[in-house]
Amino acid sequence: MDIIAVEIPTAVQIRAWHSVVTAVQACDNPEEPPQTLEQTTGRLTTPPPNSRLLLWIAAVDGVTVGVAYLRLPAERDGGRPAEIDVLVHPAHRRRGIGARLLRRAAEAVRAHGRPAVVAQAIAETPAVPFLESQGFRCVLVLTGLLLRVDDVDPGWLADTLAAGPPGYELVRWRGAVPDGLADAFADAKLAMDDLPADETVTERMSWDAGRLGEMADMVAKRGDDLYTVAAVRGPVIAGFTEIVVPANSPERAAQYDTAVVPGHRGKRIGIWVKAAMLEWLLAERPEVREIETDNADDNVHMLAVNEELGFRRQREYRDYQAEAADLPGPPER
Ligand SMILES: CC(C)(COP(=O)(O)OP(=O)(O)OC[C@H]1O[C@@H](n2cnc3c(N)ncnc32)[C@H](O)[C@@H]1OP(=O)(O)O)[C@@H](O)C(=O)NCCC(=O)NCCS
């Protein structure tokens, strides 16, 4: 077996990578709509803002049987953990391929001086014993939730929208935040920082207008649509919610961030902005049939908001972390 570092993936390598992704998805996560080739291409060729991608392919007799994706945050975010995803074709598992890919990535994590690496596993899949055998520990349990828009009761939606707190008004935008709201929005984004804390090394983001623009650009470059609804009081954004509708599978939208700024909590602003988002999507994007999200299990308030909206629990996910020093050693040559 060869492990090949991929600098700029060719069309052939992207297709080979995609065939591993779809085989893995069909085996470990068959309820999800399959990732499209365009989505795989975007993931491999458009790194998230302020980060660099390192990619490896494991090949047996020229056939790609496994892949590893490592995202290194930019130097200025040097304290943030790297992110790893290792995928091995179901027909080639338990032969040490995953472990070898991970060792190669671990070498890169250490070579780039990163303190730690995070990974996500679906509960009750082989990823759990795999990560636990490789020096990772579980730091957060998340529940995946799904809302079918047909299940939303129009009467409930109208009542919830009408019951917005006095003194606040709803503002919405598509794509990048309008200039006049950029600083207020960056401040509101910081409210995400006091989500129930997991034990990860500092995933804290420092938001500013530039970073907001980069995030919106990244979504737009993929061809996806970013929708934001905010509750505004005077010059302040008190709470907001973001949804992304993917270009290639618009029937399932993804919830991005939702937060209510401390000091404005307890007024049902979270449910109000989410209800306004639903109303907007129903009118503007009727092809959206479902919205997916996930919640940390200890984030009881957001879970309650989502369940009131009609989200149903799907799967459990586990976030794992390993300190660079605890990762397996260099690969055997
Ligand atoms: C997780 C995954 C990458 C493992 O790949 P793999 O090539 O089968 O893993 P390895 O053969 O290198 O296994 C290394 C060790 O992990 C553990 N392990 C892996 N799969 C296991 C399973 N199904 N049951 C129990 N232990 C398992 C074992 O300790 C194994 O060592 P052993 O075979 O000597 O007992 C593969 O199952 C996969 O692609 N899963 C879906 C993608 C995913 O969720 N990735 C995790 C996020 S990084």
mmCIF file of C-alpha atoms and ligand atoms in Angstrom:
data_model
loop_
_atom_site.group_PDB
_atom_site.id
_atom_site.type_symbol
_atom_site.label_atom_id
_atom_site.label_comp_id
_atom_site.label_asym_id
_atom_site.label_seq_id
_atom_site.Cartn_x
_atom_site.Cartn_y
_atom_site.Cartn_z
ATOM 1 C CA MET A 1 0.000 0.000 0.000
ATOM 2 C CA ASP A 2 1.237 3.490 -0.839
ATOM 3 C CA ILE A 3 0.358 6.705 0.946
ATOM 4 C CA ILE A 4 0.484 9.582 -1.528
ATOM 5 C CA ALA A 5 0.522 13.235 -0.453
ATOM 6 C CA VAL A 6 -1.696 15.232 -2.798
ATOM 7 C CA GLU A 7 -0.732 18.845 -3.456
ATOM 8 C CA ILE A 8 -3.361 20.006 -5.920
ATOM 9 C CA PRO A 9 -5.801 17.181 -6.595
ATOM 10 C CA THR A 10 -6.311 16.247 -10.233
ATOM 11 C CA ALA A 11 -9.770 15.489 -11.621
ATOM 12 C CA VAL A 12 -8.910 11.763 -11.493
ATOM 13 C CA GLN A 13 -7.826 11.999 -7.848
ATOM 14 C CA ILE A 14 -10.981 13.926 -6.964
ATOM 15 C CA ARG A 15 -13.143 11.231 -8.551
ATOM 16 C CA ALA A 16 -11.214 8.487 -6.738
ATOM 17 C CA TRP A 17 -11.573 10.402 -3.456
ATOM 18 C CA HIS A 18 -15.266 10.818 -4.121
ATOM 19 C CA SER A 19 -15.762 7.102 -4.687
ATOM 20 C CA VAL A 20 -14.310 6.418 -1.209
ATOM 21 C CA VAL A 21 -16.551 9.122 0.317
ATOM 22 C CA THR A 22 -19.722 7.710 -1.229
ATOM 23 C CA ALA A 23 -18.873 4.103 -0.264
ATOM 24 C CA VAL A 24 -18.138 5.203 3.325
ATOM 25 C CA GLN A 25 -21.334 7.249 3.513
ATOM 26 C CA ALA A 26 -23.464 4.384 2.220
ATOM 27 C CA CYS A 27 -21.964 2.131 4.909
ATOM 28 C CA ASP A 28 -21.742 4.406 7.972
ATOM 29 C CA ASN A 29 -24.346 7.090 7.371
ATOM 30 C CA PRO A 30 -26.891 5.824 4.823
ATOM 31 C CA GLU A 31 -29.698 8.166 5.995
ATOM 32 C CA GLU A 32 -27.803 11.259 4.786
ATOM 33 C CA PRO A 33 -28.256 12.421 1.190
ATOM 34 C CA PRO A 34 -25.081 11.296 -0.605
ATOM 35 C CA GLN A 35 -22.367 13.931 -0.995
ATOM 36 C CA THR A 36 -22.197 15.092 -4.617
ATOM 37 C CA LEU A 37 -19.037 15.173 -6.722
ATOM 38 C CA GLU A 38 -19.291 18.976 -6.738
ATOM 39 C CA GLN A 39 -19.315 19.010 -2.949
ATOM 40 C CA THR A 40 -16.259 16.752 -2.799
ATOM 41 C CA THR A 41 -14.506 18.969 -5.346
ATOM 42 C CA GLY A 42 -15.325 22.077 -3.325
ATOM 43 C CA ARG A 43 -14.111 20.504 -0.102
ATOM 44 C CA LEU A 44 -10.791 19.469 -1.648
ATOM 45 C CA THR A 45 -10.102 22.630 -3.616
ATOM 46 C CA THR A 46 -11.552 25.428 -1.463
ATOM 47 C CA PRO A 47 -10.103 25.418 2.051
ATOM 48 C CA PRO A 48 -12.173 27.130 4.743
ATOM 49 C CA PRO A 49 -10.989 30.692 5.430
ATOM 50 C CA ASN A 50 -7.599 31.059 7.105
ATOM 51 C CA SER A 51 -6.622 27.496 6.731
ATOM 52 C CA ARG A 52 -4.521 25.181 4.664
ATOM 53 C CA LEU A 53 -5.418 21.678 3.544
ATOM 54 C CA LEU A 54 -3.124 18.677 3.499
ATOM 55 C CA LEU A 55 -4.459 15.610 1.689
ATOM 56 C CA TRP A 56 -3.312 12.012 1.404
ATOM 57 C CA ILE A 57 -4.534 9.059 -0.604
ATOM 58 C CA ALA A 58 -3.894 5.407 0.315
ATOM 59 C CA ALA A 59 -3.660 3.265 -2.817
ATOM 60 C CA VAL A 60 -3.379 -0.487 -3.324
ATOM 61 C CA ASP A 61 -2.273 -1.498 -6.831
ATOM 62 C CA GLY A 62 -3.183 1.987 -8.047
ATOM 63 C CA VAL A 63 -6.707 1.847 -6.582
ATOM 64 C CA THR A 64 -7.627 4.440 -3.963
ATOM 65 C CA VAL A 65 -8.812 2.639 -0.832
ATOM 66 C CA GLY A 66 -8.562 5.383 1.781
ATOM 67 C CA VAL A 67 -8.110 9.131 2.156
ATOM 68 C CA ALA A 68 -7.091 11.602 4.842
ATOM 69 C CA TYR A 69 -7.969 15.281 5.039
ATOM 70 C CA LEU A 70 -6.136 17.567 7.467
ATOM 71 C CA ARG A 71 -7.105 21.204 7.944
ATOM 72 C CA LEU A 72 -4.432 23.356 9.527
ATOM 73 C CA PRO A 73 -5.629 26.733 10.806
ATOM 74 C CA ALA A 74 -3.490 29.644 9.586
ATOM 75 C CA GLU A 75 -0.406 30.681 11.568
ATOM 76 C CA ARG A 76 -2.225 33.559 13.248
ATOM 77 C CA ASP A 77 -4.626 30.954 14.699
ATOM 78 C CA GLY A 78 -1.710 28.737 15.704
ATOM 79 C CA GLY A 79 -3.335 27.820 19.023
ATOM 80 C CA ARG A 80 -6.405 26.296 17.371
ATOM 81 C CA PRO A 81 -6.469 22.568 16.802
ATOM 82 C CA ALA A 82 -6.101 21.022 13.366
ATOM 83 C CA GLU A 83 -9.029 18.980 12.032
ATOM 84 C CA ILE A 84 -8.661 15.475 10.658
ATOM 85 C CA ASP A 85 -10.942 13.209 8.677
ATOM 86 C CA VAL A 86 -9.776 9.694 7.747
ATOM 87 C CA LEU A 87 -11.950 7.532 5.488
ATOM 88 C CA VAL A 88 -11.291 3.938 4.488
ATOM 89 C CA HIS A 89 -13.379 2.105 1.922
ATOM 90 C CA PRO A 90 -15.561 -0.464 3.749
ATOM 91 C CA ALA A 91 -14.081 -3.312 1.683
ATOM 92 C CA HIS A 92 -10.555 -2.495 2.931
ATOM 93 C CA ARG A 93 -11.035 -1.959 6.653
ATOM 94 C CA ARG A 94 -9.202 -3.507 9.623
ATOM 95 C CA ARG A 95 -5.980 -3.813 7.643
ATOM 96 C CA GLY A 96 -4.203 -0.876 9.233
ATOM 97 C CA ILE A 97 -4.916 1.587 6.404
ATOM 98 C CA GLY A 98 -6.712 4.100 8.624
ATOM 99 C CA ALA A 99 -3.928 3.931 11.199
ATOM 100 C CA ARG A 100 -1.250 4.531 8.559
ATOM 101 C CA LEU A 101 -3.102 7.517 7.105
ATOM 102 C CA LEU A 102 -3.510 8.926 10.591
ATOM 103 C CA ARG A 103 0.184 8.461 11.382
ATOM 104 C CA ARG A 104 1.075 10.433 8.267
ATOM 105 C CA ALA A 105 -1.274 13.232 9.246
ATOM 106 C CA ALA A 106 0.045 13.169 12.831
ATOM 107 C CA GLU A 107 3.546 13.723 11.497
ATOM 108 C CA ALA A 108 2.279 16.831 9.679
ATOM 109 C CA VAL A 109 0.466 18.095 12.787
ATOM 110 C CA ARG A 110 3.716 17.902 14.737
ATOM 111 C CA ALA A 111 5.856 19.261 11.889
ATOM 112 C CA HIS A 112 3.618 22.334 11.722
ATOM 113 C CA GLY A 113 3.775 22.783 15.482
ATOM 114 C CA ARG A 114 0.039 22.371 16.077
ATOM 115 C CA PRO A 115 -0.885 21.568 19.683
ATOM 116 C CA ALA A 116 -3.805 19.249 19.015
ATOM 117 C CA VAL A 117 -6.121 17.733 16.465
ATOM 118 C CA VAL A 118 -9.894 17.229 16.501
ATOM 119 C CA ALA A 119 -12.064 14.696 14.657
ATOM 120 C CA GLN A 120 -15.733 13.796 14.568
ATOM 121 C CA ALA A 121 -17.269 10.320 14.709
ATOM 122 C CA ILE A 122 -20.821 9.110 14.310
ATOM 123 C CA ALA A 123 -21.738 7.207 17.479
ATOM 124 C CA GLU A 124 -21.809 3.422 17.154
ATOM 125 C CA THR A 125 -19.632 3.333 14.032
ATOM 126 C CA PRO A 126 -16.069 1.970 13.739
ATOM 127 C CA ALA A 127 -14.762 5.547 13.957
ATOM 128 C CA VAL A 128 -15.292 5.437 17.734
ATOM 129 C CA PRO A 129 -12.995 2.477 18.540
ATOM 130 C CA PHE A 130 -10.621 3.648 15.809
ATOM 131 C CA LEU A 131 -10.137 7.137 17.264
ATOM 132 C CA GLU A 132 -9.985 5.801 20.815
ATOM 133 C CA SER A 133 -7.244 3.371 19.741
ATOM 134 C CA GLN A 134 -5.235 6.254 18.268
ATOM 135 C CA GLY A 135 -4.857 8.549 21.279
ATOM 136 C CA PHE A 136 -8.113 10.549 20.921
ATOM 137 C CA ARG A 137 -10.557 11.224 23.757
ATOM 138 C CA CYS A 138 -14.198 12.215 23.454
ATOM 139 C CA VAL A 139 -14.688 15.881 24.414
ATOM 140 C CA LEU A 140 -18.261 16.554 23.320
ATOM 141 C CA VAL A 141 -21.409 14.592 22.490
ATOM 142 C CA LEU A 142 -23.730 16.182 19.920
ATOM 143 C CA THR A 143 -27.231 15.285 18.827
ATOM 144 C CA GLY A 144 -28.002 15.594 15.127
ATOM 145 C CA LEU A 145 -31.501 17.013 14.539
ATOM 146 C CA LEU A 146 -33.678 17.250 11.462
ATOM 147 C CA LEU A 147 -36.715 19.426 10.769
ATOM 148 C CA ARG A 148 -39.093 18.545 7.951
ATOM 149 C CA VAL A 149 -40.556 21.855 6.850
ATOM 150 C CA ASP A 150 -43.891 20.168 6.093
ATOM 151 C CA ASP A 151 -44.169 19.430 9.833
ATOM 152 C CA VAL A 152 -44.108 23.127 10.732
ATOM 153 C CA ASP A 153 -47.540 24.278 11.889
ATOM 154 C CA PRO A 154 -48.339 27.571 10.067
ATOM 155 C CA GLY A 155 -50.493 28.756 12.999
ATOM 156 C CA TRP A 156 -47.642 28.211 15.459
ATOM 157 C CA LEU A 157 -45.261 30.015 13.103
ATOM 158 C CA ALA A 158 -47.536 33.060 12.768
ATOM 159 C CA ASP A 159 -48.112 33.215 16.555
ATOM 160 C CA THR A 160 -44.408 32.918 17.323
ATOM 161 C CA LEU A 161 -43.518 35.660 14.850
ATOM 162 C CA ALA A 162 -46.195 37.947 16.252
ATOM 163 C CA ALA A 163 -44.913 37.358 19.795
ATOM 164 C CA GLY A 164 -41.522 39.023 19.207
ATOM 165 C CA PRO A 165 -40.184 40.986 22.196
ATOM 166 C CA PRO A 166 -41.076 44.691 22.255
ATOM 167 C CA GLY A 167 -38.274 47.055 21.215
ATOM 168 C CA TYR A 168 -36.597 44.594 18.854
ATOM 169 C CA GLU A 169 -36.918 44.436 15.105
ATOM 170 C CA LEU A 170 -36.062 41.711 12.615
ATOM 171 C CA VAL A 171 -33.451 42.361 9.916
ATOM 172 C CA ARG A 172 -32.418 39.841 7.289
ATOM 173 C CA TRP A 173 -29.831 39.555 4.555
ATOM 174 C CA ARG A 174 -28.605 37.069 2.000
ATOM 175 C CA GLY A 175 -24.836 36.535 1.557
ATOM 176 C CA ALA A 176 -22.390 38.903 3.254
ATOM 177 C CA VAL A 177 -23.562 41.100 6.114
ATOM 178 C CA PRO A 178 -24.368 44.677 4.946
ATOM 179 C CA ASP A 179 -21.552 47.119 5.799
ATOM 180 C CA GLY A 180 -23.620 49.082 8.288
ATOM 181 C CA LEU A 181 -24.243 45.977 10.403
ATOM 182 C CA ALA A 182 -20.827 44.316 10.113
ATOM 183 C CA ASP A 183 -19.375 45.480 13.446
ATOM 184 C CA ALA A 184 -22.602 44.786 15.334
ATOM 185 C CA PHE A 185 -22.740 41.330 13.771
ATOM 186 C CA ALA A 186 -19.113 40.588 14.694
ATOM 187 C CA ASP A 187 -19.951 41.496 18.309
ATOM 188 C CA ALA A 188 -22.997 39.190 18.260
ATOM 189 C CA LYS A 189 -20.909 36.348 16.831
ATOM 190 C CA LEU A 190 -18.739 36.554 19.926
ATOM 191 C CA ALA A 191 -21.807 35.467 21.900
ATOM 192 C CA MET A 192 -21.204 32.007 20.442
ATOM 193 C CA ASP A 193 -18.171 31.907 22.723
ATOM 194 C CA ASP A 194 -20.170 31.100 25.784
ATOM 195 C CA LEU A 195 -21.874 28.083 24.337
ATOM 196 C CA PRO A 196 -21.626 25.291 26.887
ATOM 197 C CA ALA A 197 -17.917 24.690 26.859
ATOM 198 C CA ASP A 198 -16.391 21.459 25.765
ATOM 199 C CA GLU A 199 -12.860 20.603 26.741
ATOM 200 C CA THR A 200 -11.271 21.342 23.395
ATOM 201 C CA VAL A 201 -8.070 23.373 23.265
ATOM 202 C CA THR A 202 -9.457 26.762 22.225
ATOM 203 C CA GLU A 203 -11.744 26.623 19.245
ATOM 204 C CA ARG A 204 -12.651 30.241 20.013
ATOM 205 C CA MET A 205 -12.924 32.430 16.926
ATOM 206 C CA SER A 206 -12.118 36.090 17.028
ATOM 207 C CA TRP A 207 -14.731 37.613 14.748
ATOM 208 C CA ASP A 208 -14.269 40.889 12.934
ATOM 209 C CA ALA A 209 -15.759 42.377 9.790
ATOM 210 C CA GLY A 210 -12.940 40.889 7.657
ATOM 211 C CA ARG A 211 -13.483 37.398 8.972
ATOM 212 C CA LEU A 212 -17.239 37.636 8.440
ATOM 213 C CA GLY A 213 -16.573 38.585 4.812
ATOM 214 C CA GLU A 214 -14.225 35.623 4.370
ATOM 215 C CA MET A 215 -16.829 33.223 5.739
ATOM 216 C CA ALA A 216 -19.535 34.607 3.415
ATOM 217 C CA ASP A 217 -17.080 34.442 0.473
ATOM 218 C CA MET A 218 -16.310 30.814 1.180
ATOM 219 C CA VAL A 219 -20.002 29.885 1.117
ATOM 220 C CA ALA A 220 -20.523 31.896 -2.094
ATOM 221 C CA LYS A 221 -17.470 30.306 -3.775
ATOM 222 C CA ARG A 222 -19.034 26.890 -3.233
ATOM 223 C CA GLY A 223 -22.132 28.243 -4.988
ATOM 224 C CA ASP A 224 -24.186 27.905 -1.778
ATOM 225 C CA ASP A 225 -26.557 30.534 -0.356
ATOM 226 C CA LEU A 226 -26.153 31.990 3.131
ATOM 227 C CA TYR A 227 -29.249 33.452 4.819
ATOM 228 C CA THR A 228 -29.114 35.414 8.064
ATOM 229 C CA VAL A 229 -31.926 36.755 10.257
ATOM 230 C CA ALA A 230 -31.047 39.047 13.163
ATOM 231 C CA ALA A 231 -32.962 40.682 16.000
ATOM 232 C CA VAL A 232 -31.804 44.290 16.266
ATOM 233 C CA ARG A 233 -32.263 46.731 19.094
ATOM 234 C CA GLY A 234 -30.837 50.198 18.409
ATOM 235 C CA PRO A 235 -27.255 49.743 17.185
ATOM 236 C CA VAL A 236 -26.978 46.239 18.685
ATOM 237 C CA ILE A 237 -27.623 42.802 17.182
ATOM 238 C CA ALA A 238 -29.174 40.927 20.084
ATOM 239 C CA GLY A 239 -29.435 37.556 18.386
ATOM 240 C CA PHE A 240 -29.176 35.930 14.984
ATOM 241 C CA THR A 241 -29.490 32.692 13.087
ATOM 242 C CA GLU A 242 -27.786 31.551 9.866
ATOM 243 C CA ILE A 243 -28.857 28.918 7.332
ATOM 244 C CA VAL A 244 -26.980 27.689 4.279
ATOM 245 C CA VAL A 245 -28.829 26.237 1.288
ATOM 246 C CA PRO A 246 -26.388 24.100 -0.705
ATOM 247 C CA ALA A 247 -26.418 24.660 -4.474
ATOM 248 C CA ASN A 248 -26.258 20.956 -5.249
ATOM 249 C CA SER A 249 -28.781 19.616 -2.759
ATOM 250 C CA PRO A 250 -31.068 22.514 -1.857
ATOM 251 C CA GLU A 251 -33.702 20.143 -0.477
ATOM 252 C CA ARG A 252 -31.651 19.869 2.717
ATOM 253 C CA ALA A 253 -30.500 23.167 4.213
ATOM 254 C CA ALA A 254 -27.954 23.342 7.012
ATOM 255 C CA GLN A 255 -28.250 25.371 10.174
ATOM 256 C CA TYR A 256 -25.066 27.369 10.814
ATOM 257 C CA ASP A 257 -24.668 29.577 13.889
ATOM 258 C CA THR A 258 -27.454 30.768 16.163
ATOM 259 C CA ALA A 259 -26.758 32.890 19.227
ATOM 260 C CA VAL A 260 -28.427 35.329 21.564
ATOM 261 C CA VAL A 261 -26.163 37.864 23.226
ATOM 262 C CA PRO A 262 -26.031 37.638 27.052
ATOM 263 C CA GLY A 263 -28.190 40.461 28.393
ATOM 264 C CA HIS A 264 -30.840 39.781 25.749
ATOM 265 C CA ARG A 265 -31.520 36.188 26.746
ATOM 266 C CA GLY A 266 -34.749 34.864 28.248
ATOM 267 C CA LYS A 267 -36.948 36.839 25.809
ATOM 268 C CA ARG A 268 -37.492 34.068 23.260
ATOM 269 C CA ILE A 269 -35.261 35.874 20.758
ATOM 270 C CA GLY A 270 -33.665 32.577 19.674
ATOM 271 C CA ILE A 271 -36.973 31.032 18.686
ATOM 272 C CA TRP A 272 -38.163 34.328 17.179
ATOM 273 C CA VAL A 273 -35.228 34.640 14.739
ATOM 274 C CA LYS A 274 -35.459 30.947 13.868
ATOM 275 C CA ALA A 275 -39.193 31.244 13.181
ATOM 276 C CA ALA A 276 -38.529 34.305 10.975
ATOM 277 C CA MET A 277 -35.872 32.326 9.120
ATOM 278 C CA LEU A 278 -38.324 29.484 8.523
ATOM 279 C CA GLU A 279 -40.963 31.847 7.190
ATOM 280 C CA TRP A 280 -38.393 33.435 4.861
ATOM 281 C CA LEU A 281 -37.112 30.098 3.550
ATOM 282 C CA LEU A 282 -40.620 28.715 3.026
ATOM 283 C CA ALA A 283 -41.421 31.743 0.867
ATOM 284 C CA GLU A 284 -38.103 32.177 -0.916
ATOM 285 C CA ARG A 285 -36.774 28.613 -1.239
ATOM 286 C CA PRO A 286 -39.722 26.226 -1.513
ATOM 287 C CA GLU A 287 -37.350 23.500 -2.693
ATOM 288 C CA VAL A 288 -35.939 23.288 0.866
ATOM 289 C CA ARG A 289 -37.687 20.276 2.448
ATOM 290 C CA GLU A 290 -35.491 19.716 5.505
ATOM 291 C CA ILE A 291 -33.124 21.592 7.776
ATOM 292 C CA GLU A 292 -30.366 19.804 9.656
ATOM 293 C CA THR A 293 -28.533 20.957 12.715
ATOM 294 C CA ASP A 294 -26.637 19.601 15.673
ATOM 295 C CA ASN A 295 -26.562 20.567 19.309
ATOM 296 C CA ALA A 296 -24.174 19.839 22.122
ATOM 297 C CA ASP A 297 -26.058 17.580 24.517
ATOM 298 C CA ASP A 298 -25.469 20.007 27.385
ATOM 299 C CA ASN A 299 -26.857 22.971 25.396
ATOM 300 C CA VAL A 300 -30.312 22.387 26.849
ATOM 301 C CA HIS A 301 -31.709 25.783 25.847
ATOM 302 C CA MET A 302 -30.925 25.400 22.144
ATOM 303 C CA LEU A 303 -32.179 21.805 22.164
ATOM 304 C CA ALA A 304 -35.466 23.038 23.677
ATOM 305 C CA VAL A 305 -35.756 25.794 21.036
ATOM 306 C CA ASN A 306 -35.119 23.323 18.237
ATOM 307 C CA GLU A 307 -37.566 20.770 19.575
ATOM 308 C CA GLU A 308 -40.258 23.449 19.887
ATOM 309 C CA LEU A 309 -39.620 24.326 16.233
ATOM 310 C CA GLY A 310 -40.255 20.680 15.346
ATOM 311 C CA PHE A 311 -36.698 19.345 14.969
ATOM 312 C CA ARG A 312 -36.490 15.602 15.668
ATOM 313 C CA ARG A 313 -33.437 13.813 17.060
ATOM 314 C CA GLN A 314 -31.545 11.728 14.500
ATOM 315 C CA ARG A 315 -28.061 10.524 15.341
ATOM 316 C CA GLU A 316 -25.466 11.125 17.983
ATOM 317 C CA TYR A 317 -22.053 12.481 17.049
ATOM 318 C CA ARG A 318 -18.918 12.553 19.151
ATOM 319 C CA ASP A 319 -16.196 15.153 18.929
ATOM 320 C CA TYR A 320 -12.748 13.797 19.689
ATOM 321 C CA GLN A 321 -9.472 15.484 20.425
ATOM 322 C CA ALA A 322 -5.871 14.327 20.733
ATOM 323 C CA GLU A 323 -2.892 16.362 21.880
ATOM 324 C CA ALA A 324 -0.140 16.268 19.238
ATOM 325 C CA ALA A 325 2.080 14.389 21.688
ATOM 326 C CA ASP A 326 -0.531 11.642 22.157
ATOM 327 C CA LEU A 327 -0.884 10.905 18.442
ATOM 328 C CA PRO A 328 0.771 7.803 17.011
ATOM 329 C CA GLY A 329 4.400 8.084 15.926
ATOM 330 C CA PRO A 330 5.787 8.543 12.413
ATOM 331 C CA PRO A 331 4.694 6.062 9.753
ATOM 332 C CA GLU A 332 6.925 3.107 9.067
ATOM 333 C CA ARG A 333 8.780 3.687 5.785
HETATM 334 C C1 LIG B 1 -12.566 4.704 11.168
HETATM 335 C C2 LIG B 1 -11.896 4.132 9.923
HETATM 336 C C3 LIG B 1 -11.107 5.237 9.234
HETATM 337 C C4 LIG B 1 -10.910 3.015 10.361
HETATM 338 O O1 LIG B 1 -10.169 2.575 9.233
HETATM 339 P P1 LIG B 1 -9.450 1.138 9.221
HETATM 340 O O2 LIG B 1 -8.474 1.139 8.108
HETATM 341 O O3 LIG B 1 -10.451 0.059 9.267
HETATM 342 O O4 LIG B 1 -8.687 1.167 10.629
HETATM 343 P P2 LIG B 1 -7.402 0.291 11.044
HETATM 344 O O5 LIG B 1 -7.437 -1.037 10.371
HETATM 345 O O6 LIG B 1 -6.177 1.105 10.817
HETATM 346 O O7 LIG B 1 -7.692 0.122 12.589
HETATM 347 C C5 LIG B 1 -6.788 0.573 13.594
HETATM 348 C C6 LIG B 1 -7.365 0.205 14.965
HETATM 349 O O8 LIG B 1 -8.605 0.902 15.176
HETATM 350 C C7 LIG B 1 -9.516 0.051 15.918
HETATM 351 N N1 LIG B 1 -10.666 -0.269 15.077
HETATM 352 C C8 LIG B 1 -10.884 0.125 13.788
HETATM 353 N N2 LIG B 1 -12.082 -0.324 13.356
HETATM 354 C C9 LIG B 1 -12.629 -1.015 14.375
HETATM 355 C C10 LIG B 1 -13.857 -1.716 14.538
HETATM 356 N N3 LIG B 1 -14.748 -1.815 13.530
HETATM 357 N N4 LIG B 1 -14.111 -2.294 15.731
HETATM 358 C C11 LIG B 1 -13.234 -2.225 16.743
HETATM 359 N N5 LIG B 1 -12.026 -1.587 16.645
HETATM 360 C C12 LIG B 1 -11.741 -0.976 15.478
HETATM 361 C C13 LIG B 1 -8.738 -1.219 16.233
HETATM 362 O O9 LIG B 1 -8.072 -1.013 17.452
HETATM 363 C C14 LIG B 1 -7.753 -1.258 15.073
HETATM 364 O O10 LIG B 1 -6.604 -1.999 15.376
HETATM 365 P P3 LIG B 1 -6.663 -3.625 15.156
HETATM 366 O O11 LIG B 1 -7.278 -3.890 13.827
HETATM 367 O O12 LIG B 1 -5.202 -4.011 15.237
HETATM 368 O O13 LIG B 1 -7.486 -4.158 16.275
HETATM 369 C C15 LIG B 1 -12.946 3.493 8.977
HETATM 370 O O14 LIG B 1 -13.760 2.600 9.700
HETATM 371 C C16 LIG B 1 -13.812 4.529 8.307
HETATM 372 O O15 LIG B 1 -13.506 4.979 7.204
HETATM 373 N N6 LIG B 1 -14.912 4.955 8.959
HETATM 374 C C17 LIG B 1 -15.798 6.007 8.400
HETATM 375 C C18 LIG B 1 -15.113 7.354 8.384
HETATM 376 C C19 LIG B 1 -14.958 7.943 9.764
HETATM 377 O O16 LIG B 1 -15.904 8.001 10.514
HETATM 378 N N7 LIG B 1 -13.744 8.376 10.103
HETATM 379 C C20 LIG B 1 -13.456 8.827 11.444
HETATM 380 C C21 LIG B 1 -13.186 10.249 11.547
HETATM 381 S S1 LIG B 1 -11.461 10.543 11.520
#
